[in-house]
Short mmCIF file of C-alpha atoms and ligand atoms in Angstrom, two decimals:
data_model
loop_
_atom_site.label_atom_id
_atom_site.label_comp_id
_atom_site.label_asym_id
_atom_site.label_seq_id
_atom_site.Cartn_x
_atom_site.Cartn_y
_atom_site.Cartn_z
CA MET H 281 42.05 0.40 24.59
CA ALA H 282 38.90 2.46 24.18
CA GLY H 283 37.33 -0.53 22.48
CA LEU H 284 38.24 -2.76 25.37
CA LEU H 285 36.77 -0.35 27.91
CA LYS H 286 33.60 -0.14 25.83
CA LYS H 287 33.41 -3.91 25.92
CA ILE H 288 33.90 -4.16 29.64
CA PHE H 289 31.34 -1.49 30.49
CA LEU H 290 28.78 -2.86 28.01
CA ALA H 291 28.61 0.49 26.22
CA ASP H 292 26.74 -0.95 23.23
CA LEU H 293 24.03 -2.49 25.36
CA PHE H 294 23.51 0.68 27.39
CA GLN H 295 23.27 2.67 24.19
CA GLY H 296 20.34 0.51 23.15
CA LEU H 297 18.76 0.68 26.57
CA TRP H 298 18.95 4.45 26.43
CA VAL H 299 16.81 4.38 23.29
CA THR H 300 14.25 2.26 25.08
CA PHE H 301 14.34 4.61 28.03
CA ARG H 302 13.83 7.66 25.83
CA ASN H 303 10.66 6.12 24.46
CA GLN H 304 9.11 5.57 27.88
CA ASP H 305 7.47 8.99 27.85
CA PRO H 306 3.73 8.53 28.52
CA LYS H 307 3.05 11.04 25.76
CA LEU H 308 4.31 8.48 23.25
CA ILE H 309 1.74 5.81 24.05
CA TYR H 310 -0.26 4.76 21.04
CA THR H 311 -3.03 2.56 22.43
CA GLU H 312 -6.39 2.88 20.74
CA ARG H 313 -9.31 1.92 22.97
CA TYR H 314 -11.24 0.50 20.12
CA PRO H 315 -14.89 -0.09 20.88
CA GLU H 316 -15.16 3.04 23.02
CA GLU H 317 -12.93 5.20 20.94
CA ARG H 318 -13.59 4.65 17.28
CA PRO H 319 -10.76 5.23 14.86
CA LYS H 320 -11.31 7.83 12.23
CA VAL H 321 -10.81 6.18 8.90
CA ALA H 322 -9.82 8.13 5.85
CA GLU H 323 -12.37 9.79 3.64
CA ARG H 324 -11.54 7.53 0.72
CA TYR H 325 -11.73 4.38 2.81
CA ARG H 326 -13.28 1.46 0.96
CA GLY H 327 -15.54 -0.30 3.42
CA ALA H 328 -19.11 -1.53 3.57
CA PRO H 329 -21.08 -0.98 0.37
CA ARG H 330 -24.12 1.22 0.20
CA LEU H 331 -26.72 1.75 -2.49
CA ASN H 332 -27.59 5.40 -2.41
CA ILE H 333 -31.13 6.68 -2.55
CA ASN H 334 -32.25 10.04 -3.72
CA PRO H 335 -32.89 12.06 -0.55
CA ASP H 336 -35.66 14.10 -2.18
CA ASN H 337 -38.05 11.38 -3.22
CA GLY H 338 -36.62 8.28 -1.58
CA GLU H 339 -36.13 6.46 -4.86
CA THR H 340 -33.01 4.56 -5.62
CA LEU H 341 -30.38 6.25 -7.73
CA CYS H 342 -29.47 2.99 -9.41
CA ILE H 343 -30.52 2.76 -13.03
CA ALA H 344 -29.92 -0.99 -13.20
CA CYS H 345 -27.32 -0.66 -15.92
CA ASN H 346 -25.39 -3.71 -14.65
CA LEU H 347 -22.01 -2.04 -15.16
CA CYS H 348 -20.90 -2.71 -11.59
CA ALA H 349 -21.64 -6.41 -11.95
CA LEU H 350 -19.59 -6.51 -15.14
CA ALA H 351 -16.68 -4.61 -13.61
CA CYS H 352 -16.37 -6.80 -10.54
CA PRO H 353 -13.51 -9.31 -10.80
CA GLU H 354 -15.29 -11.67 -8.45
CA THR H 355 -18.70 -11.35 -10.17
CA LEU H 356 -20.41 -11.17 -6.82
CA ILE H 357 -22.95 -8.48 -7.67
CA VAL H 358 -26.26 -9.62 -9.13
CA VAL H 359 -28.60 -6.96 -10.46
CA THR H 360 -32.07 -7.75 -11.73
CA SER H 361 -34.41 -5.28 -13.35
CA GLU H 362 -37.81 -5.00 -14.87
CA ARG H 363 -39.05 -2.81 -17.69
CA ASN H 364 -41.61 -0.31 -16.59
CA GLU H 365 -44.28 -0.22 -19.32
CA GLU H 366 -45.37 3.35 -18.64
CA THR H 367 -42.03 5.13 -18.62
CA LYS H 368 -40.25 2.59 -20.84
CA ARG H 369 -37.34 2.53 -18.44
CA LYS H 370 -35.60 -0.24 -16.62
CA GLU H 371 -36.29 -0.32 -12.93
CA LEU H 372 -34.25 -2.06 -10.30
CA THR H 373 -35.90 -5.00 -8.61
CA THR H 374 -33.23 -6.81 -6.61
CA PHE H 375 -29.60 -6.12 -5.89
CA THR H 376 -27.45 -8.74 -4.20
CA TYR H 377 -23.95 -8.09 -2.99
CA ASP H 378 -21.95 -10.92 -1.45
CA THR H 379 -19.59 -9.15 0.94
CA SER H 380 -17.93 -12.39 1.98
CA ARG H 381 -16.26 -12.64 -1.43
CA CYS H 382 -15.63 -8.95 -1.91
CA MET H 383 -12.06 -7.71 -1.81
CA PHE H 384 -13.01 -4.03 -1.62
CA CYS H 385 -11.03 -3.12 -4.67
CA GLY H 386 -13.42 -0.34 -5.59
CA LEU H 387 -13.81 -1.26 -9.25
CA CYS H 388 -17.61 -1.46 -8.98
CA GLU H 389 -17.72 1.95 -7.39
CA ASP H 390 -15.63 3.40 -10.20
CA ALA H 391 -17.80 1.78 -12.83
CA CYS H 392 -21.10 3.17 -11.59
CA PRO H 393 -22.15 6.01 -13.91
CA VAL H 394 -24.57 7.66 -11.46
CA ASP H 395 -22.70 7.19 -8.15
CA ALA H 396 -25.39 4.90 -6.83
CA LEU H 397 -23.07 2.23 -5.48
CA GLU H 398 -20.56 3.50 -2.99
CA LEU H 399 -18.06 1.97 -0.60
CA THR H 400 -18.49 3.76 2.69
CA GLN H 401 -16.32 4.36 5.72
CA ASP H 402 -18.12 1.74 7.76
CA PHE H 403 -15.75 -1.09 8.60
CA GLU H 404 -17.69 -3.30 10.98
CA MET H 405 -19.17 -6.02 8.87
CA ALA H 406 -18.93 -9.15 10.99
CA THR H 407 -21.93 -11.43 11.11
CA TYR H 408 -22.74 -14.64 12.89
CA THR H 409 -23.71 -16.54 9.78
CA ARG H 410 -22.32 -16.92 6.33
CA GLU H 411 -25.68 -16.02 4.82
CA GLY H 412 -25.64 -12.79 6.75
CA GLN H 413 -22.73 -11.68 4.61
CA ILE H 414 -24.88 -11.64 1.51
CA TRP H 415 -26.51 -8.25 1.48
CA ASP H 416 -29.78 -7.64 -0.29
CA ARG H 417 -31.13 -4.41 -1.59
CA GLN H 418 -32.69 -3.37 1.69
CA THR H 419 -29.48 -3.96 3.62
CA LEU H 420 -27.50 -2.05 1.05
CA GLU H 421 -29.82 0.91 1.22
CA GLU H 422 -30.37 1.07 4.96
CA GLY H 423 -27.13 -0.37 6.23
CA PRO H 424 -26.77 -3.69 8.00
CA ARG H 425 -29.21 -4.44 10.78
CA PRO H 426 -27.18 -5.96 13.55
CA THR H 427 -28.89 -8.21 16.03
CA GLN H 428 -29.69 -6.20 19.14
CA TYR H 429 -29.14 -7.88 22.47
CA LYS H 430 -30.63 -6.53 25.65
CA CYS H 431 -28.36 -6.34 28.59
CA MET P 885 19.79 -49.80 15.80
CA ALA P 886 20.55 -51.63 18.99
CA ASP P 887 24.14 -50.57 19.39
CA THR P 888 23.78 -46.88 18.67
CA THR P 889 23.40 -44.60 21.64
CA PHE P 890 22.20 -41.05 21.56
CA LEU P 891 25.79 -39.93 21.81
CA ASP P 892 26.60 -41.29 18.37
CA SER P 893 26.22 -38.85 15.60
CA THR P 894 23.22 -39.82 13.60
CA GLU P 895 21.34 -37.78 11.11
CA LEU P 896 18.12 -36.31 12.28
CA VAL P 897 15.46 -35.06 9.92
CA LEU P 898 13.41 -32.25 11.33
CA ASN P 899 10.45 -30.42 9.89
CA MET P 900 10.43 -26.71 10.45
CA GLY P 901 7.13 -25.12 9.63
CA PRO P 902 4.71 -24.62 7.98
CA GLN P 903 3.35 -23.18 11.21
CA HIS P 904 6.66 -22.05 12.62
CA PRO P 905 6.46 -18.35 13.49
CA SER P 906 9.92 -17.61 12.16
CA THR P 907 9.30 -18.90 8.66
CA HIS P 908 7.36 -15.72 7.89
CA GLY P 909 4.25 -17.44 6.66
CA VAL P 910 3.71 -20.97 5.56
CA LEU P 911 7.12 -22.14 4.47
CA ARG P 912 8.14 -25.65 5.38
CA VAL P 913 11.84 -26.40 5.59
CA ILE P 914 13.04 -29.95 6.01
CA LEU P 915 16.29 -29.81 7.91
CA LYS P 916 18.79 -32.61 7.94
CA LEU P 917 20.73 -32.21 11.14
CA ASP P 918 23.79 -33.69 12.71
CA GLY P 919 23.49 -32.45 16.23
CA GLU P 920 23.45 -28.68 15.91
CA LYS P 921 24.91 -28.72 12.43
CA VAL P 922 22.77 -28.39 9.34
CA LEU P 923 23.70 -30.94 6.70
CA GLY P 924 21.12 -29.86 4.20
CA THR P 925 17.74 -28.25 3.76
CA GLU P 926 14.83 -28.62 1.47
CA CYS P 927 12.07 -26.07 1.10
CA ILE P 928 8.50 -27.17 0.56
CA ILE P 929 6.31 -24.41 -0.76
CA GLY P 930 2.80 -24.15 -2.10
CA TYR P 931 0.72 -23.84 1.04
CA LEU P 932 -0.51 -20.44 -0.04
CA HIS P 933 -0.99 -21.24 -3.72
CA ARG P 934 -4.01 -19.46 -5.14
CA GLY P 935 -3.30 -19.79 -8.82
CA VAL P 936 -2.96 -16.08 -9.43
CA GLU P 937 -1.43 -16.52 -12.88
CA LYS P 938 -4.34 -18.67 -13.95
CA ILE P 939 -6.85 -16.21 -12.52
CA ALA P 940 -5.29 -13.57 -14.77
CA GLU P 941 -6.35 -15.50 -17.84
CA ASN P 942 -9.98 -15.27 -16.82
CA ARG P 943 -10.07 -11.60 -15.94
CA THR P 944 -9.84 -8.45 -17.96
CA TYR P 945 -6.68 -6.39 -17.65
CA ALA P 946 -8.26 -3.93 -15.26
CA GLN P 947 -9.90 -6.66 -13.22
CA PHE P 948 -6.64 -8.46 -12.61
CA ASN P 949 -5.06 -5.34 -11.15
CA PRO P 950 -6.29 -5.85 -7.54
CA TYR P 951 -5.06 -9.44 -7.52
CA VAL P 952 -1.41 -8.50 -7.89
CA ASP P 953 -1.58 -6.70 -4.54
CA ARG P 954 -2.20 -10.04 -2.94
CA MET P 955 1.09 -11.56 -4.01
CA ASP P 956 3.60 -9.53 -2.09
CA TYR P 957 1.11 -8.04 0.30
CA VAL P 958 3.81 -6.23 2.24
CA ALA P 959 4.73 -4.24 -0.86
CA ALA P 960 1.43 -4.17 -2.72
CA ILE P 961 2.15 -0.86 -4.41
CA SER P 962 5.32 -2.16 -6.03
CA ASN P 963 3.38 -5.09 -7.42
CA GLY P 964 0.75 -2.79 -8.78
CA LEU P 965 3.40 -0.64 -10.41
CA GLY P 966 5.03 -3.62 -12.10
CA TYR P 967 1.77 -4.93 -13.50
CA CYS P 968 0.60 -1.52 -14.68
CA LEU P 969 3.92 -0.85 -16.39
CA ALA P 970 3.73 -4.20 -18.20
CA VAL P 971 0.23 -3.55 -19.53
CA GLU P 972 1.15 0.03 -20.42
CA LYS P 973 4.03 -1.33 -22.44
CA LEU P 974 1.63 -3.67 -24.24
CA LEU P 975 -0.73 -0.79 -24.94
CA ASN P 976 2.14 1.54 -25.74
CA VAL P 977 0.73 4.45 -23.75
CA GLU P 978 2.62 7.27 -22.15
CA VAL P 979 1.99 7.87 -18.46
CA PRO P 980 1.77 11.59 -17.62
CA ALA P 981 4.65 13.07 -15.68
CA ARG P 982 2.49 13.91 -12.69
CA ALA P 983 1.28 10.35 -12.37
CA GLN P 984 4.86 9.09 -12.64
CA ALA P 985 6.06 11.32 -9.83
CA ILE P 986 3.22 10.28 -7.52
CA ARG P 987 3.89 6.66 -8.37
CA VAL P 988 7.52 7.03 -7.43
CA ILE P 989 6.65 8.64 -4.10
CA LEU P 990 4.19 5.94 -3.14
CA THR P 991 6.45 3.11 -4.28
CA GLU P 992 9.34 4.44 -2.26
CA LEU P 993 7.09 4.87 0.75
CA ASN P 994 6.06 1.28 0.28
CA ARG P 995 9.70 0.22 0.14
CA ILE P 996 10.21 1.84 3.51
CA ALA P 997 7.11 0.13 4.91
CA SER P 998 8.30 -3.22 3.61
CA HIS P 999 11.81 -2.80 4.97
CA LEU P 1000 10.40 -1.74 8.33
CA LEU P 1001 8.35 -4.88 8.61
CA TRP P 1002 11.40 -6.89 7.60
CA LEU P 1003 13.57 -5.19 10.20
CA GLY P 1004 11.06 -5.68 12.98
CA THR P 1005 10.39 -9.34 12.32
CA HIS P 1006 14.02 -10.15 11.59
CA ALA P 1007 15.08 -8.60 14.89
CA LEU P 1008 12.29 -10.51 16.59
CA ASP P 1009 13.59 -13.77 15.12
CA ILE P 1010 17.06 -13.04 16.39
CA GLY P 1011 15.71 -12.22 19.82
CA ALA P 1012 15.66 -8.42 19.91
CA ILE P 1013 12.10 -7.63 20.81
CA THR P 1014 12.24 -3.84 21.06
CA PRO P 1015 12.76 -2.81 17.40
CA VAL P 1016 9.53 -4.37 16.16
CA PHE P 1017 7.42 -1.93 18.16
CA TYR P 1018 9.29 1.08 16.87
CA CYS P 1019 9.23 -0.24 13.31
CA LEU P 1020 5.51 -0.83 13.35
CA ARG P 1021 4.99 2.62 14.80
CA GLU P 1022 6.66 4.26 11.82
CA ARG P 1023 5.10 1.84 9.37
CA GLU P 1024 1.73 2.90 10.67
CA GLU P 1025 2.44 6.46 9.52
CA ALA P 1026 3.21 5.21 6.03
CA LEU P 1027 0.08 3.07 5.96
CA LYS P 1028 -1.98 6.05 7.04
CA ILE P 1029 -0.77 7.94 4.01
CA PHE P 1030 -1.76 4.99 1.80
CA GLU P 1031 -5.17 4.87 3.41
CA LYS P 1032 -5.72 8.55 2.86
CA TYR P 1033 -4.51 8.37 -0.69
CA CYS P 1034 -6.36 5.34 -1.98
CA GLY P 1035 -8.63 4.06 0.75
CA ALA P 1036 -6.83 0.91 1.79
CA ARG P 1037 -3.81 0.17 3.90
CA LEU P 1038 -2.38 -3.09 2.70
CA THR P 1039 -3.93 -4.31 -0.53
CA THR P 1040 -4.08 -0.86 -1.92
CA HIS P 1041 -5.02 -1.09 -5.60
CA ALA P 1042 -3.52 2.38 -5.85
CA PHE P 1043 -2.54 2.53 -9.52
CA ARG P 1044 -4.60 2.02 -12.62
CA ILE P 1045 -3.42 1.04 -16.06
CA GLY P 1046 -2.43 4.27 -17.79
CA GLY P 1047 -1.86 6.34 -14.71
CA LEU P 1048 -3.74 6.98 -11.51
CA LEU P 1049 -7.37 7.10 -10.58
CA TYR P 1050 -7.05 9.19 -7.47
CA GLU P 1051 -5.74 12.72 -7.40
CA THR P 1052 -3.66 13.49 -4.31
CA TYR P 1053 -5.61 14.66 -1.32
CA ASP P 1054 -5.13 18.04 0.34
CA GLY P 1055 -1.93 18.15 2.29
CA PHE P 1056 -0.41 15.09 0.64
CA GLU P 1057 2.87 16.82 -0.15
CA GLN P 1058 3.16 18.21 3.35
CA GLU P 1059 2.51 14.82 4.88
CA ILE P 1060 5.22 13.22 2.78
CA ILE P 1061 7.68 15.95 3.76
CA ASP P 1062 6.73 15.52 7.41
CA PHE P 1063 7.16 11.78 7.14
CA CYS P 1064 10.64 12.16 5.65
CA LYS P 1065 11.65 14.57 8.38
CA MET P 1066 10.24 12.38 11.10
CA PHE P 1067 11.63 9.17 9.69
CA LEU P 1068 15.35 9.84 9.32
CA PRO P 1069 16.03 10.23 13.08
CA HIS P 1070 14.12 7.00 13.62
CA VAL P 1071 16.45 5.09 11.31
CA ASP P 1072 19.32 6.30 13.45
CA GLU P 1073 17.38 5.09 16.46
CA TYR P 1074 17.09 1.57 15.05
CA GLU P 1075 20.78 1.63 14.25
CA GLU P 1076 21.53 2.74 17.77
CA LEU P 1077 19.60 -0.24 19.05
CA LEU P 1078 21.12 -2.82 16.76
CA THR P 1079 24.20 -1.91 14.74
CA ASN P 1080 26.72 -2.05 17.55
CA ASN P 1081 24.85 -4.38 19.82
CA ARG P 1082 27.20 -7.27 20.47
CA ILE P 1083 24.48 -9.92 20.46
CA TRP P 1084 23.17 -8.65 17.16
CA VAL P 1085 26.63 -8.55 15.63
CA GLY P 1086 27.47 -11.94 17.05
CA ARG P 1087 24.37 -13.53 15.64
CA LEU P 1088 24.65 -11.97 12.19
CA LYS P 1089 28.32 -11.61 11.29
CA ASP P 1090 29.57 -14.35 8.95
CA VAL P 1091 26.23 -16.11 8.95
CA GLY P 1092 24.68 -17.18 5.68
CA ILE P 1093 27.41 -15.92 3.40
CA LEU P 1094 26.53 -15.73 -0.26
CA SER P 1095 29.16 -14.36 -2.61
CA GLY P 1096 28.43 -12.17 -5.59
CA ASP P 1097 29.14 -14.95 -8.10
CA GLU P 1098 26.85 -17.34 -6.27
CA CYS P 1099 24.14 -14.71 -6.26
CA LYS P 1100 24.42 -14.40 -10.01
CA GLU P 1101 24.31 -18.15 -10.46
CA PHE P 1102 21.11 -18.40 -8.48
CA GLY P 1103 19.61 -15.27 -10.00
CA VAL P 1104 19.33 -13.70 -6.58
CA THR P 1105 18.54 -10.00 -6.72
CA GLY P 1106 17.80 -7.09 -4.47
CA PRO P 1107 19.54 -6.26 -1.22
CA VAL P 1108 20.96 -9.79 -1.01
CA LEU P 1109 22.85 -9.23 -4.24
CA ARG P 1110 23.96 -5.74 -3.29
CA ALA P 1111 25.26 -6.92 0.07
CA ALA P 1112 27.54 -9.25 -1.85
CA GLY P 1113 29.17 -6.30 -3.59
CA VAL P 1114 27.33 -6.27 -6.91
CA LYS P 1115 26.14 -2.77 -7.74
CA TRP P 1116 22.91 -3.69 -9.51
CA ASP P 1117 19.72 -1.81 -9.02
CA LEU P 1118 17.07 -1.74 -11.72
CA ARG P 1119 16.12 1.79 -10.76
CA LYS P 1120 19.54 2.84 -12.05
CA ALA P 1121 20.23 0.09 -14.57
CA GLN P 1122 16.94 0.35 -16.51
CA PRO P 1123 15.13 3.38 -15.14
CA TYR P 1124 11.35 3.22 -15.25
CA SER P 1125 8.64 5.62 -14.18
CA GLY P 1126 11.06 8.53 -14.20
CA TYR P 1127 13.65 7.21 -11.77
CA GLU P 1128 16.43 8.62 -13.94
CA LYS P 1129 15.48 12.10 -12.71
CA TYR P 1130 16.32 11.41 -9.10
CA ASP P 1131 19.71 11.42 -7.52
CA PHE P 1132 20.40 8.54 -5.15
CA GLU P 1133 23.08 6.04 -4.31
CA ILE P 1134 23.05 2.28 -4.49
CA PRO P 1135 24.29 1.06 -1.13
CA THR P 1136 26.58 -1.94 -1.39
CA ARG P 1137 28.70 -4.00 0.96
CA THR P 1138 31.28 -6.65 0.26
CA ASN P 1139 30.97 -9.60 2.64
CA GLY P 1140 27.55 -10.83 1.65
CA ASP P 1141 26.70 -12.04 5.14
CA THR P 1142 23.55 -11.40 7.12
CA TYR P 1143 24.98 -8.35 8.84
CA ASP P 1144 25.81 -6.71 5.53
CA ARG P 1145 22.32 -7.31 4.24
CA TYR P 1146 21.02 -5.56 7.33
CA ILE P 1147 23.29 -2.57 6.72
CA VAL P 1148 22.30 -2.40 3.05
CA ARG P 1149 18.60 -2.35 3.84
CA MET P 1150 19.03 0.33 6.48
CA GLU P 1151 20.88 2.48 3.99
CA GLU P 1152 18.23 1.81 1.36
CA MET P 1153 15.59 3.28 3.61
CA ARG P 1154 17.62 6.49 3.82
CA GLN P 1155 17.98 6.56 0.05
CA SER P 1156 14.23 6.08 -0.35
CA VAL P 1157 13.69 9.12 1.81
CA ARG P 1158 16.07 11.01 -0.45
CA ILE P 1159 14.12 10.02 -3.55
CA MET P 1160 10.82 10.95 -1.92
CA GLU P 1161 12.10 14.34 -0.89
CA GLN P 1162 13.28 15.09 -4.43
CA ALA P 1163 10.10 13.80 -6.00
CA VAL P 1164 7.73 15.63 -3.72
CA ALA P 1165 9.56 18.91 -4.26
CA ALA P 1166 8.88 18.71 -7.98
CA ILE P 1167 5.53 17.08 -8.66
CA PRO P 1168 4.58 18.46 -12.06
CA GLU P 1169 1.09 19.71 -12.77
CA GLY P 1170 -1.07 18.12 -15.38
CA PRO P 1171 -3.30 15.14 -15.98
CA ILE P 1172 -2.89 11.91 -14.05
CA MET P 1173 -4.36 9.51 -16.58
CA GLY P 1174 -2.86 8.63 -19.95
CA LYS P 1175 -4.81 8.00 -23.12
CA VAL P 1176 -6.41 4.70 -22.26
CA GLY P 1177 -9.88 3.75 -23.43
CA LYS P 1178 -12.60 2.50 -21.16
CA VAL P 1179 -12.08 -1.01 -22.44
CA ILE P 1180 -8.46 -2.07 -22.34
CA LYS P 1181 -7.72 -4.08 -25.44
CA PRO P 1182 -4.01 -4.23 -26.22
CA PRO P 1183 -2.78 -5.28 -29.67
CA VAL P 1184 -1.36 -8.76 -30.13
CA GLY P 1185 2.06 -8.91 -28.57
CA GLU P 1186 4.00 -9.47 -25.43
CA ALA P 1187 5.79 -7.31 -22.91
CA TYR P 1188 8.15 -7.92 -20.04
CA VAL P 1189 8.78 -5.28 -17.43
CA SER P 1190 10.89 -5.70 -14.35
CA ILE P 1191 11.12 -3.27 -11.49
CA GLU P 1192 13.14 -3.05 -8.34
CA ALA P 1193 10.71 -4.17 -5.66
CA PRO P 1194 11.83 -3.99 -2.02
CA LYS P 1195 12.79 -7.66 -2.18
CA GLY P 1196 14.54 -7.69 -5.53
CA GLU P 1197 13.73 -7.83 -9.20
CA LEU P 1198 10.01 -8.17 -9.74
CA GLY P 1199 9.07 -9.02 -13.31
CA TYR P 1200 5.75 -9.12 -15.08
CA TYR P 1201 5.44 -10.82 -18.44
CA ALA P 1202 2.12 -10.29 -20.17
CA VAL P 1203 1.04 -11.82 -23.47
CA SER P 1204 -1.90 -10.40 -25.33
CA ASP P 1205 -3.93 -12.19 -28.00
CA GLY P 1206 -5.81 -9.04 -28.91
CA SER P 1207 -8.78 -9.66 -26.63
CA THR P 1208 -9.74 -7.92 -23.43
CA GLN P 1209 -8.25 -10.66 -21.30
CA PRO P 1210 -4.56 -11.47 -21.08
CA TYR P 1211 -3.50 -14.67 -22.79
CA ARG P 1212 -0.91 -15.27 -20.13
CA VAL P 1213 0.59 -13.35 -17.26
CA ARG P 1214 3.75 -14.67 -15.75
CA VAL P 1215 5.20 -13.20 -12.60
CA ARG P 1216 8.84 -13.38 -11.64
CA PRO P 1217 8.71 -12.86 -7.92
CA PRO P 1218 11.96 -11.96 -6.20
CA SER P 1219 11.28 -14.01 -3.08
CA PHE P 1220 10.78 -17.20 -5.06
CA VAL P 1221 14.17 -16.90 -6.72
CA ASN P 1222 15.93 -15.71 -3.59
CA LEU P 1223 14.63 -18.64 -1.58
CA GLN P 1224 16.60 -21.05 -3.78
CA ALA P 1225 19.79 -19.78 -2.22
CA LEU P 1226 18.69 -20.82 1.25
CA ASP P 1227 20.33 -24.23 1.08
CA ARG P 1228 23.67 -22.79 -0.05
CA MET P 1229 23.59 -20.18 2.69
CA ILE P 1230 22.81 -22.42 5.61
CA ARG P 1231 24.54 -25.69 4.75
CA GLY P 1232 27.20 -26.34 7.34
CA GLY P 1233 25.80 -23.70 9.64
CA LEU P 1234 24.06 -24.08 12.96
CA VAL P 1235 20.42 -24.82 13.41
CA ALA P 1236 19.88 -21.60 15.34
CA ASP P 1237 21.04 -19.63 12.31
CA VAL P 1238 18.32 -21.03 10.08
CA VAL P 1239 15.82 -18.45 11.29
CA ALA P 1240 18.39 -15.70 10.83
CA VAL P 1241 18.97 -16.72 7.23
CA ILE P 1242 15.28 -17.11 6.42
CA GLY P 1243 14.72 -13.70 7.94
CA THR P 1244 17.51 -12.03 6.04
CA LEU P 1245 16.20 -13.25 2.70
CA ASP P 1246 13.06 -11.20 3.37
CA ILE P 1247 10.63 -13.61 1.79
CA VAL P 1248 6.89 -13.28 1.55
CA LEU P 1249 5.11 -16.54 1.00
CA GLY P 1250 2.19 -14.97 -0.80
CA GLU P 1251 4.60 -14.11 -3.56
CA ILE P 1252 6.45 -17.42 -3.60
CA ASP P 1253 3.35 -19.59 -3.91
CA ARG P 1254 1.32 -17.04 -5.89
S1 SF4 Y 2299 -15.19 -3.87 -4.36
FE1 SF4 Y 2299 -14.25 -5.08 -6.00
S2 SF4 Y 2299 -14.62 -7.21 -5.43
FE2 SF4 Y 2299 -16.01 -5.95 -4.18
S3 SF4 Y 2299 -17.91 -5.91 -5.37
FE3 SF4 Y 2299 -16.75 -4.09 -5.95
S4 SF4 Y 2299 -15.58 -4.73 -7.76
FE4 SF4 Y 2299 -16.32 -6.60 -6.75
S1 SF4 Y 2300 -23.37 0.48 -11.92
FE1 SF4 Y 2300 -24.51 1.79 -10.50
S2 SF4 Y 2300 -26.39 2.29 -11.61
FE2 SF4 Y 2300 -25.47 0.55 -12.70
S3 SF4 Y 2300 -26.44 -1.27 -11.73
FE3 SF4 Y 2300 -24.56 -0.88 -10.59
S4 SF4 Y 2300 -25.19 0.41 -8.88
FE4 SF4 Y 2300 -26.83 0.47 -10.38
#
């Protein structure tokens, strides 16, 4: 009998509607207004790569050991170096990082012995061209240079 | 065909997918129909094939680790756990207790995230639009914990061979406890929306029945098998990563229809919360990385490890020839095996139930095509 009454008065449907109604509270709205309000990504977030420079003398931290290139599963890092005759040490000449093939696994970052290569919290990496995805040493050190449009 | 009219029953062959939104990816099902009735189905897969097993042969053990996340991308952490356990077995290393406990917590959290996505999309297929918003809301909380822990939300690369790379962040334990507390009432909320809803019950009851014996014949595992009344869960049957320490139940049902599979998965989420609560209360101190060298070079041999992924038994079979690269890695994905049962479940049913049955199998095409 109770079951029949429940059926007639659509108790099960109203039970569900009540849940929907409970969640109508404006406090429970989750919209993120993205370009104006930027989400805070986690500290460990693996985003755009950066090649760190020593803040004291402006020289690169990278010792051109090539470990990151060897660690990368996609072999997308190319490091070239030159031997400095005076100090007898290898010096970095070019560093190419193809972000279009990168899967942001973080293995290169882990491999770096001097914390020169780092995946940062920056997540906006879109470009208009495919070539723009290949970052050279300057881009890696200074961050990407997006095209500026006047408006 | 001059004297047949459209009223005569003729067989109609219909392609469903690969772009159909209810096939959960790029599955193509060829349906043979007689009116509304399904006479037979055939699944065409391979649209997402990336040759992951072949890639493994050209990568070192550590380098292949991020690729496994891309198979079942909804449950990337479970995939990572399976692969790491297989290589650890090859290497014969002991994972420290602290790493094991954190692994269990994250894997269970991933099980919840995977089940939530399943519930939302399955309800969406059936026509209940509300649950998906609530499910994604709670899944977001889980993904935030992943992001804080390892820096990525979906393809996490959270575990390393031998243990963990990342120590937990400040407030990790508290966040897990808060999640558990917050999550349980929400499961009741989903149940309130769906369990007694007459449309939901009408669409799911006695649809896509698969008995326990049939499950065993097909090799179907996971919630599909448990809904058919077989009490088989690898976390209990062959405990790995310290699961024997935790107290939890294996939810089972007896009918093996779509409704029972829904009930089983809902109950599994509650059990996952139980495991997480126990694990987080007793995370031991100590190191998080086992004794693994910088270069991973296992001795000649082979190892097979299977774990209970959210979708069923996930197996990794790795063969080593003594070099730094695996000789062969074979994956036994649960979705691939479970999909075989689709024809048996839907034959003789109605065409509208095809999406319900595909949804209830909880397949991920990234894992099927590999
Ligand atoms: S994040 Fe991974 S894929 Fe990208 S460059 Fe580093 S190692 Fe290679
Ligand atoms: S591993 Fe670090 S130091 Fe070595 S080449 Fe790469 S960025 Fe430079």
